[in-house]
Amino acid sequence: MTVTVRYTCPHCGAVVSVERRPDLADRSVTTIPQPGWEYATPDGAVEEADGIEFLCGEDGPVTDLEGDPVEGCGRPFYLNFVRYEQGVELEPDPPTYGGPRFDFRG
């Protein structure tokens, strides 16, 4: 089972959507990747990665918050998943700030 999850580009405010398992836990959306983290493309092996790298407007259609089509800025941004090692949640280094920007639709 998958759900459609929407993320807002931190550069331009465009909204991208991705289909993924509902049990993946989001940590944050950042403008830079976390050092040492592996990122999948939105249509790649998302479950195997530490997050998803989006290219705003190049990985599929983007919309505004109301759902109207817009052009993306083409800049990368990163969804960071919560990571665990031996059952203990790992903190990113450098730390990520703020909550994740997502909206479950499905």
CSV table of N, CA and C in Angstrom, one decimal:
chain,number,residue,atom,x,y,z
A,1,MET,N,0.8,-1.2,0.0
A,1,MET,CA,0.0,0.0,0.0
A,1,MET,C,0.9,1.2,0.0
A,2,THR,N,0.5,2.2,-0.8
A,2,THR,CA,1.2,3.5,-0.8
A,2,THR,C,0.2,4.6,-0.6
A,3,VAL,N,0.8,5.8,-0.2
A,3,VAL,CA,0.0,7.0,-0.1
A,3,VAL,C,0.7,8.1,-0.9
A,4,THR,N,0.0,9.1,-1.3
A,4,THR,CA,0.6,10.2,-2.0
A,4,THR,C,0.9,11.2,-0.9
A,5,VAL,N,2.1,11.7,-0.8
A,5,VAL,CA,2.6,12.6,0.1
A,5,VAL,C,3.1,13.8,-0.6
A,6,ARG,N,2.8,15.0,-0.1
A,6,ARG,CA,3.2,16.3,-0.8
A,6,ARG,C,4.2,17.0,0.1
A,7,TYR,N,5.3,17.5,-0.6
A,7,TYR,CA,6.3,18.3,0.1
A,7,TYR,C,6.5,19.6,-0.6
A,8,THR,N,6.7,20.6,0.2
A,8,THR,CA,6.9,22.0,-0.3
A,8,THR,C,8.4,22.3,-0.6
A,9,CYS,N,8.7,22.8,-1.7
A,9,CYS,CA,10.1,23.2,-2.0
A,9,CYS,C,10.5,24.4,-1.2
A,10,PRO,N,11.5,24.3,-0.4
A,10,PRO,CA,11.9,25.4,0.5
A,10,PRO,C,12.5,26.6,-0.3
A,11,HIS,N,12.8,26.4,-1.5
A,11,HIS,CA,13.3,27.5,-2.3
A,11,HIS,C,12.2,28.4,-2.9
A,12,CYS,N,11.2,27.7,-3.5
A,12,CYS,CA,10.2,28.5,-4.2
A,12,CYS,C,8.8,28.3,-3.8
A,13,GLY,N,8.5,27.3,-2.9
A,13,GLY,CA,7.2,27.1,-2.4
A,13,GLY,C,6.3,26.2,-3.3
A,14,ALA,N,6.9,25.7,-4.4
A,14,ALA,CA,6.1,24.8,-5.2
A,14,ALA,C,5.9,23.4,-4.4
A,15,VAL,N,4.9,22.7,-4.8
A,15,VAL,CA,4.6,21.5,-4.1
A,15,VAL,C,4.8,20.3,-5.0
A,16,VAL,N,5.6,19.3,-4.5
A,16,VAL,CA,5.8,18.1,-5.3
A,16,VAL,C,5.1,16.9,-4.6
A,17,SER,N,4.7,15.9,-5.3
A,17,SER,CA,4.0,14.8,-4.8
A,17,SER,C,4.8,13.5,-5.0
A,18,VAL,N,4.8,12.6,-4.1
A,18,VAL,CA,5.5,11.3,-4.3
A,18,VAL,C,4.6,10.2,-3.7
A,19,GLU,N,4.6,9.1,-4.3
A,19,GLU,CA,3.9,7.9,-3.8
A,19,GLU,C,5.0,7.1,-3.0
A,20,ARG,N,4.6,6.8,-1.8
A,20,ARG,CA,5.5,6.0,-0.9
A,20,ARG,C,4.7,5.3,0.1
A,21,ARG,N,5.4,4.4,0.8
A,21,ARG,CA,4.8,3.6,1.9
A,21,ARG,C,4.4,4.6,3.0
A,22,PRO,N,3.3,4.4,3.7
A,22,PRO,CA,2.9,5.3,4.8
A,22,PRO,C,3.7,5.1,6.0
A,23,ASP,N,4.5,4.1,6.2
A,23,ASP,CA,5.2,3.9,7.4
A,23,ASP,C,6.6,4.5,7.5
A,24,LEU,N,7.0,5.2,6.4
A,24,LEU,CA,8.3,5.8,6.4
A,24,LEU,C,8.2,7.1,7.2
A,25,ALA,N,9.0,7.3,8.2
A,25,ALA,CA,8.9,8.5,9.1
A,25,ALA,C,9.8,9.7,8.5
A,26,ASP,N,9.2,10.8,8.4
A,26,ASP,CA,9.9,12.0,7.9
A,26,ASP,C,10.5,12.7,9.1
A,27,ARG,N,11.7,13.3,8.8
A,27,ARG,CA,12.3,14.1,9.8
A,27,ARG,C,12.2,15.6,9.4
A,28,SER,N,12.7,15.9,8.2
A,28,SER,CA,12.7,17.3,7.8
A,28,SER,C,12.9,17.4,6.3
A,29,VAL,N,12.7,18.6,5.8
A,29,VAL,CA,13.0,19.0,4.4
A,29,VAL,C,14.0,20.0,4.4
A,30,THR,N,15.2,19.8,3.7
A,30,THR,CA,16.3,20.8,3.8
A,30,THR,C,16.7,21.2,2.4
A,31,THR,N,17.5,22.3,2.4
A,31,THR,CA,18.0,22.7,1.1
A,31,THR,C,19.4,22.1,0.8
A,32,ILE,N,20.0,21.4,1.7
A,32,ILE,CA,21.2,20.7,1.5
A,32,ILE,C,21.1,19.3,2.0
A,33,PRO,N,21.9,18.4,1.4
A,33,PRO,CA,21.8,17.0,1.9
A,33,PRO,C,22.6,16.8,3.2
A,34,GLN,N,22.2,15.8,4.0
A,34,GLN,CA,22.9,15.5,5.2
A,34,GLN,C,24.2,14.7,4.8
A,35,PRO,N,25.3,15.1,5.3
A,35,PRO,CA,26.6,14.4,5.0
A,35,PRO,C,26.5,12.9,5.3
A,36,GLY,N,26.9,12.1,4.4
A,36,GLY,CA,26.9,10.7,4.6
A,36,GLY,C,25.6,10.0,4.4
A,37,TRP,N,24.5,10.7,4.1
A,37,TRP,CA,23.2,10.1,3.9
A,37,TRP,C,23.1,9.8,2.4
A,38,GLU,N,22.3,8.7,2.2
A,38,GLU,CA,22.1,8.3,0.8
A,38,GLU,C,20.7,8.7,0.4
A,39,TYR,N,20.5,9.3,-0.7
A,39,TYR,CA,19.2,9.8,-1.2
A,39,TYR,C,18.8,9.1,-2.4
A,40,ALA,N,17.5,8.7,-2.5
A,40,ALA,CA,16.9,8.1,-3.7
A,40,ALA,C,16.3,9.2,-4.5
A,41,THR,N,16.0,8.9,-5.8
A,41,THR,CA,15.2,9.8,-6.6
A,41,THR,C,13.7,9.4,-6.2
A,42,PRO,N,12.8,10.3,-6.5
A,42,PRO,CA,11.4,10.0,-6.1
A,42,PRO,C,10.8,8.7,-6.7
A,43,ASP,N,11.4,8.2,-7.8
A,43,ASP,CA,10.9,7.0,-8.4
A,43,ASP,C,11.9,5.8,-8.2
A,44,GLY,N,12.9,6.1,-7.3
A,44,GLY,CA,13.9,5.1,-7.0
A,44,GLY,C,13.6,4.2,-5.8
A,45,ALA,N,14.6,3.6,-5.3
A,45,ALA,CA,14.5,2.7,-4.1
A,45,ALA,C,14.4,3.5,-2.8
A,46,VAL,N,13.3,4.2,-2.6
A,46,VAL,CA,13.0,5.1,-1.5
A,46,VAL,C,13.2,4.4,-0.2
A,47,GLU,N,12.6,3.1,-0.1
A,47,GLU,CA,12.7,2.4,1.2
A,47,GLU,C,14.1,2.0,1.6
A,48,GLU,N,15.0,2.0,0.7
A,48,GLU,CA,16.4,1.6,1.0
A,48,GLU,C,17.2,2.8,1.3
A,49,ALA,N,16.7,4.0,1.1
A,49,ALA,CA,17.5,5.2,1.3
A,49,ALA,C,17.3,5.9,2.6
A,50,ASP,N,18.1,7.0,2.9
A,50,ASP,CA,18.0,7.8,4.1
A,50,ASP,C,17.0,9.0,3.8
A,51,GLY,N,16.6,9.1,2.6
A,51,GLY,CA,15.8,10.2,2.2
A,51,GLY,C,15.6,10.3,0.7
A,52,ILE,N,14.9,11.3,0.2
A,52,ILE,CA,14.7,11.5,-1.2
A,52,ILE,C,15.2,12.9,-1.6
A,53,GLU,N,15.9,12.9,-2.8
A,53,GLU,CA,16.4,14.1,-3.4
A,53,GLU,C,15.4,14.5,-4.5
A,54,PHE,N,14.9,15.7,-4.4
A,54,PHE,CA,13.9,16.2,-5.4
A,54,PHE,C,14.6,17.3,-6.2
A,55,LEU,N,14.3,17.3,-7.5
A,55,LEU,CA,14.7,18.5,-8.3
A,55,LEU,C,13.4,19.1,-8.7
A,56,CYS,N,13.1,20.3,-8.1
A,56,CYS,CA,11.8,20.9,-8.1
A,56,CYS,C,11.4,21.2,-9.6
A,57,GLY,N,10.3,20.5,-10.0
A,57,GLY,CA,9.8,20.7,-11.3
A,57,GLY,C,10.4,19.8,-12.4
A,58,GLU,N,11.4,19.1,-12.0
A,58,GLU,CA,12.1,18.2,-13.0
A,58,GLU,C,11.8,16.7,-12.7
A,59,ASP,N,11.3,16.4,-11.5
A,59,ASP,CA,10.9,15.0,-11.2
A,59,ASP,C,9.4,14.8,-11.3
A,60,GLY,N,8.7,15.6,-12.0
A,60,GLY,CA,7.3,15.5,-12.2
A,60,GLY,C,6.6,16.8,-12.0
A,61,PRO,N,5.3,16.8,-12.2
A,61,PRO,CA,4.6,18.0,-12.1
A,61,PRO,C,4.6,18.6,-10.7
A,62,VAL,N,4.6,19.9,-10.6
A,62,VAL,CA,4.5,20.6,-9.3
A,62,VAL,C,3.3,21.6,-9.4
A,63,THR,N,2.8,21.9,-8.2
A,63,THR,CA,1.6,22.7,-8.1
A,63,THR,C,1.8,23.8,-7.0
A,64,ASP,N,0.9,24.7,-6.9
A,64,ASP,CA,0.9,25.6,-5.8
A,64,ASP,C,0.1,24.9,-4.6
A,65,LEU,N,-0.1,25.6,-3.5
A,65,LEU,CA,-0.8,24.9,-2.4
A,65,LEU,C,-2.2,24.6,-2.7
A,66,GLU,N,-2.8,25.3,-3.6
A,66,GLU,CA,-4.2,25.0,-4.0
A,66,GLU,C,-4.3,23.9,-5.0
A,67,GLY,N,-3.2,23.4,-5.6
A,67,GLY,CA,-3.2,22.3,-6.5
A,67,GLY,C,-3.2,22.8,-8.0
A,68,ASP,N,-3.0,24.1,-8.2
A,68,ASP,CA,-2.9,24.6,-9.6
A,68,ASP,C,-1.5,24.4,-10.1
A,69,PRO,N,-1.3,23.9,-11.4
A,69,PRO,CA,0.1,23.7,-11.9
A,69,PRO,C,0.9,25.0,-11.9
A,70,VAL,N,2.2,24.8,-11.5
A,70,VAL,CA,3.1,25.9,-11.6
A,70,VAL,C,4.4,25.3,-12.1
A,71,GLU,N,5.4,26.2,-12.4
A,71,GLU,CA,6.7,25.7,-12.8
A,71,GLU,C,7.6,25.7,-11.6
A,72,GLY,N,8.4,24.6,-11.5
A,72,GLY,CA,9.3,24.5,-10.4
A,72,GLY,C,10.6,25.3,-10.7
A,73,CYS,N,11.4,25.5,-9.6
A,73,CYS,CA,12.6,26.3,-9.8
A,73,CYS,C,13.8,25.5,-10.3
A,74,GLY,N,13.7,24.2,-10.3
A,74,GLY,CA,14.8,23.3,-10.8
A,74,GLY,C,15.9,23.1,-9.8
A,75,ARG,N,15.7,23.7,-8.6
A,75,ARG,CA,16.8,23.5,-7.6
A,75,ARG,C,16.5,22.2,-6.7
A,76,PRO,N,17.6,21.6,-6.2
A,76,PRO,CA,17.4,20.4,-5.4
A,76,PRO,C,17.0,20.7,-4.0
A,77,PHE,N,16.2,19.8,-3.4
A,77,PHE,CA,15.9,19.9,-2.0
A,77,PHE,C,15.8,18.4,-1.5
A,78,TYR,N,15.8,18.2,-0.2
A,78,TYR,CA,16.0,16.9,0.3
A,78,TYR,C,15.0,16.6,1.4
A,79,LEU,N,14.4,15.5,1.3
A,79,LEU,CA,13.5,14.9,2.4
A,79,LEU,C,14.4,14.0,3.2
A,80,ASN,N,14.5,14.2,4.4
A,80,ASN,CA,15.3,13.4,5.3
A,80,ASN,C,14.4,12.5,6.2
A,81,PHE,N,14.6,11.2,6.1
A,81,PHE,CA,13.8,10.3,6.9
A,81,PHE,C,14.4,10.2,8.3
A,82,VAL,N,13.7,9.7,9.3
A,82,VAL,CA,14.2,9.4,10.6
A,82,VAL,C,15.0,8.1,10.4
A,83,ARG,N,16.2,8.1,11.0
A,83,ARG,CA,17.1,6.9,10.8
A,83,ARG,C,17.3,6.3,12.2
A,84,TYR,N,17.4,5.0,12.2
A,84,TYR,CA,17.7,4.2,13.4
A,84,TYR,C,18.9,3.3,13.2
A,85,GLU,N,19.6,3.1,14.3
A,85,GLU,CA,20.7,2.1,14.4
A,85,GLU,C,20.5,1.3,15.6
A,86,GLN,N,20.3,0.0,15.5
A,86,GLN,CA,20.0,-0.9,16.6
A,86,GLN,C,18.9,-0.4,17.5
A,87,GLY,N,17.8,0.1,16.8
A,87,GLY,CA,16.7,0.5,17.5
A,87,GLY,C,16.7,1.9,18.2
A,88,VAL,N,17.9,2.6,18.0
A,88,VAL,CA,18.0,3.9,18.6
A,88,VAL,C,18.0,5.0,17.4
A,89,GLU,N,17.2,6.0,17.6
A,89,GLU,CA,17.1,7.1,16.6
A,89,GLU,C,18.4,7.8,16.5
A,90,LEU,N,18.9,8.0,15.3
A,90,LEU,CA,20.1,8.8,15.1
A,90,LEU,C,19.8,10.2,14.8
A,91,GLU,N,20.6,11.1,15.4
A,91,GLU,CA,20.4,12.5,15.1
A,91,GLU,C,21.3,12.9,13.9
A,92,PRO,N,20.7,13.7,13.0
A,92,PRO,CA,21.5,14.1,11.8
A,92,PRO,C,22.6,15.0,12.3
A,93,ASP,N,23.7,15.1,11.5
A,93,ASP,CA,24.8,15.9,11.8
A,93,ASP,C,25.3,16.6,10.5
A,94,PRO,N,25.0,17.9,10.3
A,94,PRO,CA,24.4,18.8,11.3
A,94,PRO,C,23.0,18.6,11.5
A,95,PRO,N,22.5,19.0,12.7
A,95,PRO,CA,21.0,18.8,13.0
A,95,PRO,C,20.1,19.5,12.0
A,96,THR,N,19.0,18.9,11.8
A,96,THR,CA,18.0,19.5,10.9
A,96,THR,C,17.0,20.3,11.9
A,97,TYR,N,16.5,21.4,11.4
A,97,TYR,CA,15.6,22.2,12.2
A,97,TYR,C,14.2,22.3,11.6
A,98,GLY,N,13.3,22.4,12.4
A,98,GLY,CA,11.9,22.6,11.9
A,98,GLY,C,11.3,21.2,11.7
A,99,GLY,N,10.0,21.2,11.5
A,99,GLY,CA,9.3,19.9,11.3
A,99,GLY,C,9.2,19.6,9.8
A,100,PRO,N,8.9,18.4,9.4
A,100,PRO,CA,8.7,18.1,8.0
A,100,PRO,C,7.6,18.9,7.4
A,101,ARG,N,7.7,19.1,6.1
A,101,ARG,CA,6.6,19.8,5.4
A,101,ARG,C,6.0,18.8,4.5
A,102,PHE,N,4.9,18.2,4.9
A,102,PHE,CA,4.2,17.2,4.1
A,102,PHE,C,2.7,17.2,4.4
A,103,ASP,N,2.0,16.6,3.5
A,103,ASP,CA,0.5,16.6,3.5
A,103,ASP,C,0.1,15.3,2.9
A,104,PHE,N,-0.5,14.4,3.7
A,104,PHE,CA,-1.0,13.1,3.2
A,104,PHE,C,-2.2,13.3,2.4
A,105,ARG,N,-2.2,12.8,1.2
A,105,ARG,CA,-3.4,12.8,0.4
A,105,ARG,C,-3.5,11.4,-0.2
A,106,GLY,N,-4.7,10.8,-0.1
A,106,GLY,CA,-4.7,9.5,-0.7
A,106,GLY,C,-6.0,8.8,-0.6
